[in-house]
mmCIF file of C-alpha atoms in Angstrom:
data_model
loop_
_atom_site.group_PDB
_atom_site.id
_atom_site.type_symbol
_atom_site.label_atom_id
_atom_site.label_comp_id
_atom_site.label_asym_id
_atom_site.label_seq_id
_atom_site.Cartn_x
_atom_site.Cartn_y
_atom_site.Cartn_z
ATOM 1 C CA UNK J 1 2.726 6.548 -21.777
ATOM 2 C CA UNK J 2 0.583 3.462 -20.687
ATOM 3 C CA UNK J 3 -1.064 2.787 -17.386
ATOM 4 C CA UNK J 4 -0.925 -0.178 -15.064
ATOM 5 C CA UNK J 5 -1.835 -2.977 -17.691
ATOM 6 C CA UNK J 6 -3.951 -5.659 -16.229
ATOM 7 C CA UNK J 7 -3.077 -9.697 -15.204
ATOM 8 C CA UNK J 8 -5.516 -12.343 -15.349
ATOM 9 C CA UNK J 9 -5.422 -14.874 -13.450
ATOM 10 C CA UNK J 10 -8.207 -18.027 -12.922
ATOM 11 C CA UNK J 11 -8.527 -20.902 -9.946
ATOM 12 C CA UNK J 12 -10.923 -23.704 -10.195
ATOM 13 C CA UNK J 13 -14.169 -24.565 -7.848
ATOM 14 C CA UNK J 14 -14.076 -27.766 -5.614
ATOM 15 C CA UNK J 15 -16.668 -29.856 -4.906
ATOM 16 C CA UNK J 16 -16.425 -30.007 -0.932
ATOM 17 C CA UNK J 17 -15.148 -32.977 0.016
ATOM 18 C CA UNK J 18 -14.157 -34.493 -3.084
ATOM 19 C CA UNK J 19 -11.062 -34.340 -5.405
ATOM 20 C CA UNK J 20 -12.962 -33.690 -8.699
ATOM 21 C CA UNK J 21 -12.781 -29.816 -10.081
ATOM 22 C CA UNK J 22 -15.726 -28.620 -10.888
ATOM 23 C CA UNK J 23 -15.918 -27.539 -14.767
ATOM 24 C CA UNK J 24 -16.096 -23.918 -13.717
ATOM 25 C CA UNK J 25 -12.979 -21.291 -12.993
ATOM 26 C CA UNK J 26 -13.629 -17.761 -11.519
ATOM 27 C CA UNK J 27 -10.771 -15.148 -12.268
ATOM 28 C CA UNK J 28 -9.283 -11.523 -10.519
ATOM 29 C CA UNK J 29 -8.093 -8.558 -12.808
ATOM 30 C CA UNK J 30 -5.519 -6.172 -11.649
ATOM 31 C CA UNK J 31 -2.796 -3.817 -12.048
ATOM 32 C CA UNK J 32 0.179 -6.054 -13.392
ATOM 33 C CA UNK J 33 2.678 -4.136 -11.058
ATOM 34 C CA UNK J 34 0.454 -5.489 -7.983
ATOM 35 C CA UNK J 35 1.519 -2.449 -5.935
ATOM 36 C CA UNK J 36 -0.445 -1.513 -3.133
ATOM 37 C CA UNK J 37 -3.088 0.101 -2.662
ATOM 38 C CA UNK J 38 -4.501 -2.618 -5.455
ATOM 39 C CA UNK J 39 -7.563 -3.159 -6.711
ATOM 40 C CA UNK J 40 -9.188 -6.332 -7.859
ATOM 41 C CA UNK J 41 -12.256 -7.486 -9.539
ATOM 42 C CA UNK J 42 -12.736 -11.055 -9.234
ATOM 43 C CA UNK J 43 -15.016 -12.571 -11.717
ATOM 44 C CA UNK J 44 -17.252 -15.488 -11.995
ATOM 45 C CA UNK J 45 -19.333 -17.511 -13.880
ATOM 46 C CA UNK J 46 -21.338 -18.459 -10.739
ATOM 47 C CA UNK J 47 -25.262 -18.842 -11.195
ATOM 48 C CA UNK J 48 -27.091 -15.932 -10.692
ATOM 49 C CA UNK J 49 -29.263 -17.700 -7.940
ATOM 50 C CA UNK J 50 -26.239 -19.094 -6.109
ATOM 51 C CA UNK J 51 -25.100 -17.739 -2.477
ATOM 52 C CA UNK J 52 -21.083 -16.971 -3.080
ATOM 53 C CA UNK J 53 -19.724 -15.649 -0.043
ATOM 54 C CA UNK J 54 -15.907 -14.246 -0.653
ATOM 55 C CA UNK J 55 -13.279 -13.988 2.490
ATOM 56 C CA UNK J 56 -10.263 -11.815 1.078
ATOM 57 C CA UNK J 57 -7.863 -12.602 3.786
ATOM 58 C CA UNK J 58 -7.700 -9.027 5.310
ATOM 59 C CA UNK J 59 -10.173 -9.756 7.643
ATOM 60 C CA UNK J 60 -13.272 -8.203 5.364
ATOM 61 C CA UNK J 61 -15.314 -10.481 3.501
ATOM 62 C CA UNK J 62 -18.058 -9.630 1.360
ATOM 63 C CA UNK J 63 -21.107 -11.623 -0.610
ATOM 64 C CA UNK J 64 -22.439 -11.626 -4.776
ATOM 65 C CA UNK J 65 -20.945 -13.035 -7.735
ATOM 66 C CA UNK J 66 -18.673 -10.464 -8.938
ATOM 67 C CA UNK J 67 -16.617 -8.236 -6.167
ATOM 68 C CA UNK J 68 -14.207 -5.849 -6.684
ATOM 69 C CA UNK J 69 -11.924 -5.348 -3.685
ATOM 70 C CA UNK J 70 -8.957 -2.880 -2.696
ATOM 71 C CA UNK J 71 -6.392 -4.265 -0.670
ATOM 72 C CA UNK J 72 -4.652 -1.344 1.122
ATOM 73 C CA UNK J 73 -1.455 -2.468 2.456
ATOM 74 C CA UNK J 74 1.332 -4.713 1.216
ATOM 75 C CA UNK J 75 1.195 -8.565 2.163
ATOM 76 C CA UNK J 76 0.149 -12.039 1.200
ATOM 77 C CA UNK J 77 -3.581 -12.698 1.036
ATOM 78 C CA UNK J 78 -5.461 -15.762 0.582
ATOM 79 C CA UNK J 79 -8.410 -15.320 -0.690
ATOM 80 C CA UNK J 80 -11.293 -17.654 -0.584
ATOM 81 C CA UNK J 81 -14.610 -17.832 -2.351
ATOM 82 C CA UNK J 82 -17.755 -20.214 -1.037
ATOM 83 C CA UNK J 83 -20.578 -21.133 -3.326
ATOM 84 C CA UNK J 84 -23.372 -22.788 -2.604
ATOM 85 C CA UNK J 85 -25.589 -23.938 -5.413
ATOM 86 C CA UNK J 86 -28.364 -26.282 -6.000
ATOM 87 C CA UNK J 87 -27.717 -28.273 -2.614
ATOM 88 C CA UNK J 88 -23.999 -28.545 -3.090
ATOM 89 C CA UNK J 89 -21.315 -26.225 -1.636
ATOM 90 C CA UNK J 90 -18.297 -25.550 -3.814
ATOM 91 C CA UNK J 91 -14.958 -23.895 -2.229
ATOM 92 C CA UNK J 92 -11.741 -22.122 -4.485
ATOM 93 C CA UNK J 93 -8.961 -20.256 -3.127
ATOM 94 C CA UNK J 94 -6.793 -17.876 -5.079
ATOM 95 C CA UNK J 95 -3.233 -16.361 -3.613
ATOM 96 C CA UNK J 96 -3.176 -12.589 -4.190
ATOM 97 C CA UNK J 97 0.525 -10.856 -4.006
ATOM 98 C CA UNK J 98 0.422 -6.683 -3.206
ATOM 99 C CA UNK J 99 3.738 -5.159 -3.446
ATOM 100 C CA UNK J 100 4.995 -1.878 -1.254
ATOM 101 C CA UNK J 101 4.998 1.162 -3.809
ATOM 102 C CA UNK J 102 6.969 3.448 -1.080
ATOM 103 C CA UNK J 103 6.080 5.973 1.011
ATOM 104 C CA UNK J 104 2.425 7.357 1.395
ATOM 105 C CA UNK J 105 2.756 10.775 -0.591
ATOM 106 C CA UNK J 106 0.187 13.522 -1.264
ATOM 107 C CA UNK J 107 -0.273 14.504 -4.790
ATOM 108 C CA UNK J 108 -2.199 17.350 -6.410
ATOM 109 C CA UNK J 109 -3.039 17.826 -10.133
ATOM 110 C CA UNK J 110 -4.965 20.974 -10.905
ATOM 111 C CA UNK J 111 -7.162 20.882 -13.720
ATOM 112 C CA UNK J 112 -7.166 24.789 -14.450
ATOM 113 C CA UNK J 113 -8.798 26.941 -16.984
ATOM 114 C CA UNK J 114 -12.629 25.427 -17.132
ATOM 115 C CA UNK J 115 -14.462 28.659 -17.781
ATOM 116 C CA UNK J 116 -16.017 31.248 -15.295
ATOM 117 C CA UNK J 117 -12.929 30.983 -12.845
ATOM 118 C CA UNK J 118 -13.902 26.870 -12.020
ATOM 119 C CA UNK J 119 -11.299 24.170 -11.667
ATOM 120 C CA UNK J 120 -10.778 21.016 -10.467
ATOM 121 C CA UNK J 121 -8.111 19.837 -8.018
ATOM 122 C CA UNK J 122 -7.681 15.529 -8.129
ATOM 123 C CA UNK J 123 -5.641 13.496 -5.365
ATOM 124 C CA UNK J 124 -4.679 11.532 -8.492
ATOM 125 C CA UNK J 125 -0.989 9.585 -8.657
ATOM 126 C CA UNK J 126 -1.448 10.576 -4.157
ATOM 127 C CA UNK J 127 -0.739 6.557 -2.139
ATOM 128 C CA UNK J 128 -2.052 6.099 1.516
ATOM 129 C CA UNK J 129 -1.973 2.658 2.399
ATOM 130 C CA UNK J 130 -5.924 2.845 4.248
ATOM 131 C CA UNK J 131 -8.685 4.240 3.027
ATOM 132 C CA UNK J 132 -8.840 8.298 3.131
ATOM 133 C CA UNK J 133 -11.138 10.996 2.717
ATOM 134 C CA UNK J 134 -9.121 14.100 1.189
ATOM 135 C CA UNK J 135 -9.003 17.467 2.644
ATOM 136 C CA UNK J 136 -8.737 20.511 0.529
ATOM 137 C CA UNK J 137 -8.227 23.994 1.454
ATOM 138 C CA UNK J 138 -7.761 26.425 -1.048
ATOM 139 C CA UNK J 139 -6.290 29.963 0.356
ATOM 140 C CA UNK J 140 -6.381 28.442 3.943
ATOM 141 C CA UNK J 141 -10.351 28.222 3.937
ATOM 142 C CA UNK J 142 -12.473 24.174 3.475
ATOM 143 C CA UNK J 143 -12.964 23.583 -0.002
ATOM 144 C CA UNK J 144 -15.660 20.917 -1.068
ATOM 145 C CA UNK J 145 -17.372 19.365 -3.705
ATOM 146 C CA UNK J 146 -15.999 19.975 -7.470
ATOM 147 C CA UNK J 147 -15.395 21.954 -9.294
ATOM 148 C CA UNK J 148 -14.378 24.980 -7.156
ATOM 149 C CA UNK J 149 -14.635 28.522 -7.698
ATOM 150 C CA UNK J 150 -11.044 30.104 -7.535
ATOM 151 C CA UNK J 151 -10.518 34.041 -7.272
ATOM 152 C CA UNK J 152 -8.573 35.696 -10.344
ATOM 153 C CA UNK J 153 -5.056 36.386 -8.624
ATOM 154 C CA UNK J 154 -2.757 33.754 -6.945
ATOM 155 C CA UNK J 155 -3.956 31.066 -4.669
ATOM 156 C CA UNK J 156 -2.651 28.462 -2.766
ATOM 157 C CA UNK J 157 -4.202 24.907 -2.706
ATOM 158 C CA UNK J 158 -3.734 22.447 -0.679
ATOM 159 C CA UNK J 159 -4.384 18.486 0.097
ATOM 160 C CA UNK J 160 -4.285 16.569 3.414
ATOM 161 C CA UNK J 161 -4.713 13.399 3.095
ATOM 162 C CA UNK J 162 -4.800 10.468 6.389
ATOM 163 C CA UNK J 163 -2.251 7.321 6.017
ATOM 164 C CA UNK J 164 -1.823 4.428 7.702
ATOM 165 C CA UNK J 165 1.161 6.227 9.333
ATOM 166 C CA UNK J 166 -0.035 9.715 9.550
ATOM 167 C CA UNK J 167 -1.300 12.448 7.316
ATOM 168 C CA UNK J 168 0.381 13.259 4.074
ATOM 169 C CA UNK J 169 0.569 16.734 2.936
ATOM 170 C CA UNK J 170 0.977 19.271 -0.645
ATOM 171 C CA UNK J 171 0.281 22.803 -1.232
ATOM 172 C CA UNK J 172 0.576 24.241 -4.726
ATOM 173 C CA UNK J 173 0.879 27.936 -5.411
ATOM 174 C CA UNK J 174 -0.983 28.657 -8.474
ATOM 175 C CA UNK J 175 -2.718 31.917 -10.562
ATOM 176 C CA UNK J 176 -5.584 31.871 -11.899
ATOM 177 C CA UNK J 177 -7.352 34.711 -14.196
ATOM 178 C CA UNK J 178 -9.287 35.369 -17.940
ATOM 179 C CA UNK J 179 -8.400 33.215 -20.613
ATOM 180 C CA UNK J 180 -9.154 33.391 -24.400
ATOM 181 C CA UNK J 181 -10.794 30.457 -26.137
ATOM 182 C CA UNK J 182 -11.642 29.657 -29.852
ATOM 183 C CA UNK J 183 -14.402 26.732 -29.451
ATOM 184 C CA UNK J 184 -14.614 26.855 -33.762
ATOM 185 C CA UNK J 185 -10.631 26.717 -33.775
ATOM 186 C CA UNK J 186 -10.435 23.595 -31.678
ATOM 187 C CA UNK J 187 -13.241 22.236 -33.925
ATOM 188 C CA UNK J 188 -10.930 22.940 -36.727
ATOM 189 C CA UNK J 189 -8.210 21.320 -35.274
ATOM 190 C CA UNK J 190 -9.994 17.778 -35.005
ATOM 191 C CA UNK J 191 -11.127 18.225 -38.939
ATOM 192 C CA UNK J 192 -7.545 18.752 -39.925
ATOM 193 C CA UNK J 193 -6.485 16.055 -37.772
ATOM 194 C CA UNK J 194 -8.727 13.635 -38.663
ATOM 195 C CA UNK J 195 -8.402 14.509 -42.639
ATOM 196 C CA UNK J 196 -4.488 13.634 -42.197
ATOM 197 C CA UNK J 197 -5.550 10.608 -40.807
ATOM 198 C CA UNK J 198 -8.143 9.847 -43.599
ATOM 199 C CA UNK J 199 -5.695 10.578 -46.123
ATOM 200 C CA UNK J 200 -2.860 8.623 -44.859
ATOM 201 C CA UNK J 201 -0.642 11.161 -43.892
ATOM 202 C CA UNK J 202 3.700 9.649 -43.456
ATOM 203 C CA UNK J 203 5.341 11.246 -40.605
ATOM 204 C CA UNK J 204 8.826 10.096 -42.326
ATOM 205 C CA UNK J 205 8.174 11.439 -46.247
ATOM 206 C CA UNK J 206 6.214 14.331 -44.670
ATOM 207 C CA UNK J 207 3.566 13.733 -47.049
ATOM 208 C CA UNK J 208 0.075 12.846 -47.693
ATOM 209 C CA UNK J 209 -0.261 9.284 -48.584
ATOM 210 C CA UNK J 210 1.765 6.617 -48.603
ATOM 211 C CA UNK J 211 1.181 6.468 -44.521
ATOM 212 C CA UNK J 212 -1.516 3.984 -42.782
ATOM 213 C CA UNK J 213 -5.219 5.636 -43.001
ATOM 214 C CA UNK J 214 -6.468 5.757 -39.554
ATOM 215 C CA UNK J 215 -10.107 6.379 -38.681
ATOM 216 C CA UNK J 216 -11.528 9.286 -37.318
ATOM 217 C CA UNK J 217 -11.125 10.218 -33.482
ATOM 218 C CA UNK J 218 -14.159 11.000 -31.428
ATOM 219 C CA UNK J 219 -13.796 13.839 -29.236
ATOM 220 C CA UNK J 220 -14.112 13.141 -25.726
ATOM 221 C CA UNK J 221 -14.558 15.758 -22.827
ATOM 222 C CA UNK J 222 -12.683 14.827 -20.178
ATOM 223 C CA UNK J 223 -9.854 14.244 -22.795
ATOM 224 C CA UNK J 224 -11.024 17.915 -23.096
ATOM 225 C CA UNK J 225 -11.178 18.915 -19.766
ATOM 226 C CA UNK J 226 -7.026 17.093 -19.606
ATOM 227 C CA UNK J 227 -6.302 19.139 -22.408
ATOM 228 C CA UNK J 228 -7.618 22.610 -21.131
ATOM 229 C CA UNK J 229 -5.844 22.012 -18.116
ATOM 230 C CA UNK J 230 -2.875 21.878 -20.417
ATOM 231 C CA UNK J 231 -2.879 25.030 -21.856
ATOM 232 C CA UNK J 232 -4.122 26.856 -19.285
ATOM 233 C CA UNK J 233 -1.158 25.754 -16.758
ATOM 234 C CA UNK J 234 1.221 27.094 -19.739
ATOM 235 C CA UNK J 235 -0.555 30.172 -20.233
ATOM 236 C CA UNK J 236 -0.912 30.596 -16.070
ATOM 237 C CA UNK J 237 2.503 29.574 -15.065
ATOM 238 C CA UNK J 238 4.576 30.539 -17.807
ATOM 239 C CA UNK J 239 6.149 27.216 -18.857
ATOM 240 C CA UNK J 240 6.086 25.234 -22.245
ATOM 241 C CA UNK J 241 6.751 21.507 -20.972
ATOM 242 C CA UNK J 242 4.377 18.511 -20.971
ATOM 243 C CA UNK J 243 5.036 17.767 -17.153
ATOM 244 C CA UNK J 244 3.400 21.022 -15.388
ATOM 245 C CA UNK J 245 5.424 23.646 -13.439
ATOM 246 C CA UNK J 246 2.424 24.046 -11.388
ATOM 247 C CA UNK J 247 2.032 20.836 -9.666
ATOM 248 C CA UNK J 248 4.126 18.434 -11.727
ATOM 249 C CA UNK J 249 1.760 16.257 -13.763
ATOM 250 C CA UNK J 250 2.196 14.479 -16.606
ATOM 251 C CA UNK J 251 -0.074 13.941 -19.458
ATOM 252 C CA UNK J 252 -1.576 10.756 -17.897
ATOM 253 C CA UNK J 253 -2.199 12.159 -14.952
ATOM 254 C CA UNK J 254 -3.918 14.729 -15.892
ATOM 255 C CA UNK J 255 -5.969 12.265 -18.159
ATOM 256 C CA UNK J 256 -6.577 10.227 -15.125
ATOM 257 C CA UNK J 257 -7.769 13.302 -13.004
ATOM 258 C CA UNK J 258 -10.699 14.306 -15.504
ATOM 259 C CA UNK J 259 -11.873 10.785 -15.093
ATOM 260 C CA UNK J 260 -10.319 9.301 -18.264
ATOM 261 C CA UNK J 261 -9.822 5.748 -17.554
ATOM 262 C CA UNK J 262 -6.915 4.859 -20.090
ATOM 263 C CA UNK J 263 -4.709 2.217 -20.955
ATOM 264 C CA UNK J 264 -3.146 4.457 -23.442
ATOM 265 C CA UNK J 265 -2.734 8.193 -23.836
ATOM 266 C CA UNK J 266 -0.129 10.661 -25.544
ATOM 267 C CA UNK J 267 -0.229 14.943 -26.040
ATOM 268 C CA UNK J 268 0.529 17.191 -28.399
ATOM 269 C CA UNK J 269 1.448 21.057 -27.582
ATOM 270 C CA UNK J 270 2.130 24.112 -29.292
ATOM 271 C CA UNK J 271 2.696 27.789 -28.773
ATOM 272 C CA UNK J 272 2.263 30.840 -30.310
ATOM 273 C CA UNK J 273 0.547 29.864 -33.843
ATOM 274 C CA UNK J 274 -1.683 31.655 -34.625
ATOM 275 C CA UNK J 275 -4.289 29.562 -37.258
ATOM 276 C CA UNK J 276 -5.819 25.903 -36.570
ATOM 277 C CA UNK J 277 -3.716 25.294 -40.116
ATOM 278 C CA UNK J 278 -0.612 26.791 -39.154
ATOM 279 C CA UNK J 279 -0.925 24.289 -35.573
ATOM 280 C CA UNK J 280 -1.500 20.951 -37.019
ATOM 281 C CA UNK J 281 1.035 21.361 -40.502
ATOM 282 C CA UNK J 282 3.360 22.388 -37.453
ATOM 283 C CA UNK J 283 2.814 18.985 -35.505
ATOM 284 C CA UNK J 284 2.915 17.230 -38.675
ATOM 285 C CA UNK J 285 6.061 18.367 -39.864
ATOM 286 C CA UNK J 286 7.630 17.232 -36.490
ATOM 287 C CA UNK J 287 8.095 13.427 -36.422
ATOM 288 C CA UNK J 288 6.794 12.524 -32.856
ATOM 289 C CA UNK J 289 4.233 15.163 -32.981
ATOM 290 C CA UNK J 290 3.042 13.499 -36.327
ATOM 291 C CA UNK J 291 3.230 10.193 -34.756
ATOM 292 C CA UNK J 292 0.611 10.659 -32.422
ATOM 293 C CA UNK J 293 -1.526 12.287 -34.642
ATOM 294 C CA UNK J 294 -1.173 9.530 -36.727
ATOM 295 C CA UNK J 295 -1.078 7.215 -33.772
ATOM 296 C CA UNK J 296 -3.550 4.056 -32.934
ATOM 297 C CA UNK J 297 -6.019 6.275 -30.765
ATOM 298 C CA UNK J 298 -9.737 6.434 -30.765
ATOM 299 C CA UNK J 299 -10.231 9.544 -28.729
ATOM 300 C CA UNK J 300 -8.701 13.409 -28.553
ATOM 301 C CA UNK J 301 -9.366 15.742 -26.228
ATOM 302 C CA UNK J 302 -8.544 19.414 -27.485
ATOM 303 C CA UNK J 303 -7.913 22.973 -26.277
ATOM 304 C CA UNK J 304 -6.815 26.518 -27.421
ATOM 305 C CA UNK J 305 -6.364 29.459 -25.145
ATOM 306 C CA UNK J 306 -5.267 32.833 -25.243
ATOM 307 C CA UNK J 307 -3.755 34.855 -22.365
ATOM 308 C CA UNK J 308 -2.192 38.547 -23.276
ATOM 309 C CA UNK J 309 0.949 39.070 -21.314
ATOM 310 C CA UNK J 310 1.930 35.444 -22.368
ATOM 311 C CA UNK J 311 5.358 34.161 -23.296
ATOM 312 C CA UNK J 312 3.550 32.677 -26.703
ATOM 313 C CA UNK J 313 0.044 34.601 -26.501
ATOM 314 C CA UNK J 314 -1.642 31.157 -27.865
ATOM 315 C CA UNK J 315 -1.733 28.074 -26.313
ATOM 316 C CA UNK J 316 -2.751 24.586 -28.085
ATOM 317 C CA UNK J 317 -3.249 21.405 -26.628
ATOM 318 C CA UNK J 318 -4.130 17.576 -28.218
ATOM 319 C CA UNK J 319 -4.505 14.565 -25.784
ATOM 320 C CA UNK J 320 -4.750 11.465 -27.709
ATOM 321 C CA UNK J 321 -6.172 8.352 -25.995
ATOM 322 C CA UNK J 322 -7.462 5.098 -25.701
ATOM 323 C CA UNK J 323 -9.559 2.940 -23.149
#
């Protein structure tokens, strides 16, 4: 799965009142898709002492060399950039498309199972086309800051969140309770995986060697905190899939709800073994499991949890990704 890849694009300065460009560009990164609400930064090679004033055709304008600016709601926009430098005032324009994505929706992803009852609940994958402030309730009472305490037992969350045409709504029904943890298995898991990768492990002769070697990946925790959500959403709500019966998110969004910024990202899962061995030869034997494994990633997250009552008892989680 990959996110919204970015598009460049670059405009030349004008010297006011002449026809000459000036032998400087500034540029805008964004979301390729250009669907609203989009961000863009708009860069600049401006000097630092120079007074750039930036109009972004929405009516807001701002001032400094480097802006990054979300336009809310779909339309053409002009946007125009004024520099004034060493006695001389330079003007560039840039056209900036945003595309309707749909209807506003509310969207909850529940990051479960982060030790002494805590979890985290993200507005991640939600759309409003203005800018909103979320509000959470969890079992009908205010909820602030994060993360949140949430009783053993079943609970209901939900988000409200204002639009531009009214407020957008989702409640998810969700248990929470103990859960088992291994920290020196999951520690185990990343040796393993990284030795396969060492060693050049090939997914198609189910071998080692004869695969590419791939360096080692660096654990990361809110690749962690993705993964834990993971297994603790299997081991809670009784499903083995890697889009949540809970609330619905994928791997990537669950990625982008711990704060993981990625451009790529993939996940591994397993029930029901029992060793950190038994696990990874398991993934490795199985072709796409082995491909991520084996994958071009830098950073894993990683989780194993226990629950008695459970349809597997064990619950094992990789999330594989990139920046």
């Amino acid at each position: 799965m990959r996110s919204r890849p970015l598009v460049l694009a670059l405009a030349s300065l004008l010297l006011a009142g002449s026809a000459p460009a000036l032998d400087l560009s500034f540029g805008m990164r964004a979301a390729q898709d250009r669907l609203a609400p989009l961000t863009v930064t708009f860069t600049s090679p401006f000097p630092a002492d120079a007074d750039v004033t930036w109009d972004f055709g929405d009516g807001t304008s701002t001032r400094g060399g480097s802006p990054a600016h979300t336009f809310w709601t779909p339309g053409a926009y002009r946007v125009t950039v004024t520099v004034n430098s060493d006695g001389r005032r330079y003007t560039g324009a840039m056209d900036v498309q945003v595309r309707d994505a749909g209807p506003e929706q509310a969207r909850v992803v529940l990051l479960l199972g982060l030790g002494e009852g805590r979890a985290v609940f993200s507005e991640a994958g939600s759309r409003v086309y203005a800018p909103a402030q979320p509000r959470w309730t969890l079992n009908g009472r205010p909820v602030t800051g994060s993360p949140v305490t949430v009783p053993d037992g079943q609970n209901v969350v939900r988000l409200d969140l204002p639009g531009r045409t009214g407020t957008v709504s989702r409640e998810v029904r969700f248990t929470s309770g103990k859960l088992g943890g291994n920290a020196a298995f999951e520690a185990e898991v990343l040796r393993l995986t990284n030795d396969a990768r060492a060693r050049g492990y090939d997914c198609a002769a189910k071998r080692f060697g004869g695969g590419p070697v791939r360096g080692p990946l660096r654990r990361n925790a809110n690749l962690d905190v993705a993964a834990r959500a993971q297994s603790a959403g299997m081991a809670f709500g009784g499903y083995f899939d890697h889009v949540s019966a809970l609330d619905g998110s994928a791997p990537g969004d669950r990625a982008r709800a711990s704060g993981y910024a990625w451009t790529k990202v993939a996940e591994n899962i397993a029930g029901g073994q029992k060793t950190p061995q038994e696990v990874v030869t398991g993934w490795l034997q199985s072709p796409g499991h082995c491909r991520n494994i084996m994958g071009d990633y830098e950073e894993i997250g990683l989780s194993y949890v226990t629950r008695d009552g459970t349809t597997y008892g064990t619950y094992w989680t990789q999330v594989f990704g990139n920046r």
